[in-house]
Coordinates of C-alpha atoms in Angstrom, one line a residue:
X27 CA 0.0 0.0 0.0
X28 CA 1.2 3.5 -0.8
X29 CA 2.6 5.0 2.4
X30 CA 1.0 8.4 1.6
X31 CA -2.4 6.7 1.1
X32 CA -2.1 5.3 4.6
X33 CA -1.5 8.8 6.0
X34 CA -4.0 10.8 3.8
X35 CA -5.9 10.0 0.6
X36 CA -5.7 13.7 -0.3
X37 CA -1.9 13.7 -0.1
X38 CA -1.7 10.6 -2.1
X39 CA -3.9 12.1 -4.8
X40 CA -1.8 15.3 -5.0
X41 CA 1.3 13.1 -5.2
X42 CA -0.2 11.2 -8.1
X43 CA -0.9 14.4 -10.0
X44 CA 2.6 15.7 -9.4
X45 CA 4.1 12.4 -10.6
X46 CA 2.0 12.6 -13.8
X47 CA 3.4 16.1 -14.5
X48 CA 6.9 15.0 -13.9
X49 CA 6.5 12.2 -16.5
X50 CA 5.0 14.7 -18.9
X51 CA 8.0 17.1 -18.3
X52 CA 10.5 14.3 -18.8
X53 CA 8.9 13.3 -22.1
X54 CA 8.5 16.9 -23.2
X55 CA 12.1 17.9 -22.8
X56 CA 13.2 14.7 -24.5
X57 CA 11.1 15.6 -27.5
X58 CA 12.3 19.2 -27.4
X59 CA 15.8 18.1 -28.0
X60 CA 14.8 16.7 -31.4
X61 CA 12.9 19.8 -32.6
X62 CA 14.9 22.0 -34.9
X63 CA 12.4 24.8 -35.7
X64 CA 12.9 27.8 -33.4
X65 CA 9.3 28.8 -33.3
X66 CA 8.1 25.3 -32.5
X67 CA 10.8 25.0 -29.8
X68 CA 9.5 28.2 -28.2
X69 CA 5.8 27.0 -28.3
X70 CA 6.7 23.7 -26.7
X71 CA 8.9 25.4 -24.1
X72 CA 5.9 27.6 -23.1
X73 CA 3.7 24.5 -22.7
X74 CA 6.3 22.9 -20.5
X75 CA 6.6 26.1 -18.4
X76 CA 2.8 25.9 -17.8
X77 CA 3.1 22.4 -16.6
X78 CA 5.9 23.5 -14.2
X79 CA 3.7 26.3 -12.8
X80 CA 0.9 23.7 -12.2
X81 CA 3.4 21.4 -10.5
X82 CA 4.6 24.3 -8.2
X83 CA 1.0 25.0 -7.2
X84 CA 0.4 21.3 -6.3
X85 CA 3.6 21.2 -4.2
X86 CA 2.4 24.2 -2.3
X87 CA -0.9 22.5 -1.7
X88 CA 0.9 19.4 -0.6
X89 CA 2.9 21.5 1.9
X90 CA -0.3 23.1 3.3
X91 CA -1.8 19.7 3.9
X92 CA 1.3 18.5 5.6
X93 CA 1.4 21.5 8.0
X94 CA -2.3 21.0 8.8
X95 CA -1.7 17.4 9.7
X96 CA 1.4 18.1 11.8
X97 CA -0.4 18.0 15.1
X98 CA -2.1 14.7 14.2
X99 CA 1.0 12.7 13.0
X100 CA 4.0 11.3 14.7
X101 CA 7.5 12.6 14.2
X102 CA 8.5 9.8 11.8
X103 CA 5.5 10.4 9.6
X104 CA 6.0 14.1 9.6
X105 CA 9.7 13.6 8.6
X106 CA 8.7 11.3 5.8
X107 CA 6.2 13.8 4.4
X108 CA 8.8 16.6 4.5
X109 CA 11.3 14.4 2.8
X110 CA 8.7 13.7 0.1
X111 CA 8.1 17.4 -0.3
X112 CA 11.8 18.2 -0.6
X113 CA 12.1 15.5 -3.2
X114 CA 9.3 17.0 -5.3
X115 CA 11.0 20.5 -5.0
X116 CA 14.3 19.1 -6.1
X117 CA 12.9 17.4 -9.1
X118 CA 10.9 20.4 -10.1
X119 CA 14.0 22.6 -9.8
X120 CA 15.9 20.3 -12.2
X121 CA 13.3 20.9 -14.8
X122 CA 13.4 24.6 -14.1
X123 CA 17.1 24.6 -14.8
X124 CA 16.6 22.6 -17.9
X125 CA 14.0 25.1 -19.1
X126 CA 16.4 28.0 -18.5
X127 CA 19.1 26.2 -20.5
X128 CA 16.7 25.8 -23.5
X129 CA 15.5 29.3 -23.1
X130 CA 19.1 30.7 -23.2
X131 CA 19.8 28.6 -26.4
X132 CA 16.7 30.0 -28.1
X133 CA 17.7 33.6 -27.2
X134 CA 21.1 33.0 -28.6
X135 CA 19.6 31.7 -31.9
X136 CA 17.3 34.7 -32.1
X137 CA 20.2 37.1 -31.7
X138 CA 22.1 35.3 -34.4
X139 CA 19.1 35.5 -36.7
X140 CA 18.7 39.2 -36.0
X141 CA 22.2 39.9 -37.4
X142 CA 21.7 37.6 -40.5
X143 CA 20.8 39.4 -43.7
X144 CA 18.0 38.1 -46.0
X145 CA 18.8 35.3 -48.4
X146 CA 22.3 34.8 -47.0
X147 CA 24.0 31.4 -46.8
X148 CA 25.5 29.8 -43.8
X149 CA 29.2 29.9 -44.9
X150 CA 31.7 31.7 -42.8
X151 CA 32.2 34.4 -45.5
X152 CA 28.4 35.3 -45.3
X153 CA 27.7 35.1 -41.6
X154 CA 28.9 37.6 -39.0
X155 CA 28.0 36.4 -35.5
X156 CA 27.2 39.1 -32.9
X157 CA 29.7 37.6 -30.5
X158 CA 32.5 38.3 -33.0
X159 CA 31.5 41.8 -33.9
X160 CA 33.2 44.9 -32.5
X161 CA 31.3 47.5 -30.7
X162 CA 31.5 49.8 -33.7
X163 CA 30.2 47.1 -36.0
X164 CA 27.3 46.4 -33.6
X165 CA 26.5 50.1 -33.5
X166 CA 26.7 50.5 -37.3
X167 CA 24.4 47.5 -37.7
X168 CA 22.0 48.8 -35.2
X169 CA 21.8 52.2 -36.8
X170 CA 21.3 50.6 -40.2
X171 CA 18.4 48.5 -38.8
X172 CA 16.8 51.7 -37.3
X173 CA 17.2 53.5 -40.6
X174 CA 15.4 50.7 -42.4
X175 CA 12.7 50.7 -39.8
X176 CA 12.2 54.5 -40.1
X177 CA 11.9 54.1 -43.9
X178 CA 9.3 51.4 -43.5
X179 CA 7.4 53.6 -41.1
X180 CA 7.5 56.5 -43.6
X181 CA 6.2 54.3 -46.4
X182 CA 3.4 53.2 -44.1
X183 CA 2.5 56.8 -43.2
X184 CA 2.4 57.7 -46.9
X185 CA 0.0 54.9 -47.6
X186 CA -2.2 56.0 -44.8
X187 CA -2.2 59.6 -45.9
X188 CA -3.0 58.6 -49.5
X189 CA -5.9 56.6 -48.2
X190 CA -7.2 59.6 -46.1
X191 CA -6.9 61.9 -49.2
X192 CA -8.8 59.6 -51.4
X193 CA -11.5 59.2 -48.7
X194 CA -11.7 63.0 -48.3
X195 CA -12.1 63.5 -52.1
X196 CA -14.7 60.8 -52.3
X197 CA -16.7 62.4 -49.4
X198 CA -16.6 65.8 -51.0
X199 CA -17.8 64.4 -54.3
X200 CA -20.6 62.5 -52.6
X201 CA -21.6 65.7 -50.8
X202 CA -21.7 67.7 -54.0
X203 CA -23.8 65.0 -55.7
X204 CA -26.1 64.9 -52.8
X205 CA -26.7 68.7 -52.9
X206 CA -27.3 68.5 -56.7
X207 CA -29.8 65.7 -56.3
X208 CA -31.5 67.8 -53.6
X209 CA -31.8 70.8 -55.9
X210 CA -33.2 68.6 -58.7
X211 CA -35.8 67.1 -56.3
X212 CA -36.9 70.6 -55.3
X213 CA -37.2 71.7 -58.9
X214 CA -39.3 68.7 -59.7
X215 CA -41.6 69.5 -56.8
X216 CA -42.0 73.0 -58.0
X217 CA -42.7 71.8 -61.6
X218 CA -45.2 69.3 -60.2
X219 CA -47.0 72.1 -58.2
X220 CA -47.1 74.4 -61.2
X221 CA -48.6 71.6 -63.4
X222 CA -51.3 71.0 -60.8
X223 CA -52.1 74.7 -60.5
X224 CA -52.3 75.1 -64.3
X225 CA -54.5 72.0 -64.6
X226 CA -56.9 73.4 -62.0
X227 CA -56.9 76.8 -63.8
X228 CA -57.8 75.1 -67.1
X229 CA -60.6 73.3 -65.5
X230 CA -62.0 76.5 -64.0
X231 CA -61.8 78.2 -67.4
X232 CA -63.7 75.3 -69.0
X233 CA -66.5 75.5 -66.4
X234 CA -66.9 79.2 -66.8
X235 CA -67.1 79.1 -70.5
X236 CA -69.7 76.4 -70.4
X237 CA -71.8 78.1 -67.7
X238 CA -71.0 81.9 -67.6
X239 CA -73.9 82.5 -65.1
X240 CA -72.4 80.2 -62.5
X241 CA -71.6 82.5 -59.6
X242 CA -69.8 79.8 -57.8
X243 CA -67.0 80.1 -60.3
X244 CA -64.6 82.8 -59.3
X245 CA -63.2 85.3 -61.7
X246 CA -60.0 84.2 -63.3
X247 CA -57.3 86.9 -63.2
X248 CA -56.4 88.1 -66.7
X249 CA -59.6 86.8 -68.2
X250 CA -62.6 89.2 -68.8
X251 CA -66.0 87.9 -67.9
X252 CA -67.8 86.1 -70.8
X253 CA -71.0 88.0 -70.1
X254 CA -69.5 91.3 -70.9
X255 CA -68.2 90.0 -74.2
X256 CA -71.7 88.9 -75.2
X257 CA -73.2 92.3 -74.4
X258 CA -70.6 93.9 -76.6
X259 CA -71.7 91.7 -79.5
X260 CA -75.3 93.1 -79.2
X261 CA -74.4 96.8 -79.0
X262 CA -76.3 98.6 -81.8
X263 CA -74.3 100.4 -84.5

């Protein structure tokens, strides 16, 4: 029977979870040794770091349980639990050290890539490692990279400004077209009103000509009453 299970089932469960993480860390670092791609190495190292954080949390939880049980356990049991905890911490620290080693290797690779020009080979005549460069060479290379960055920023700013200018011109054209359409609509409304008014006037003229004695029909401006015209026709010579 597991000695921890005899003391506490909860401690035994925590110990089992930590053991699973240690196995995963061992397998993970073995696989990491075979990975050549820097980006993939970085992702796998982040995953292993997350497992180490979880392991650290479980060890703290294990320690809290041991301290709470101190008053209920004898000296030998308490010493065994502390030795188990120290063993866990030691193993975790070994993986932390391994992680730092891989992290340092990745950083060195990234620094080398930073100073490699595009499309360059790996021969000694084409590669200048940062470690072998003088301070002046490092400064010159850094200034060159900053100049290239500034040029890229200027190009990006020009693209943005051109886009803004095109948008402004488009907005102005749309505003002008909108105002022109508004004037056309107003003119159409005026024409429509005039047509309706003229149509009504024609109808009134027609009714007055048909029935000149109809007093309900108002006089039409500019048109003499028909009755007066008839009287003039009968005026004796």
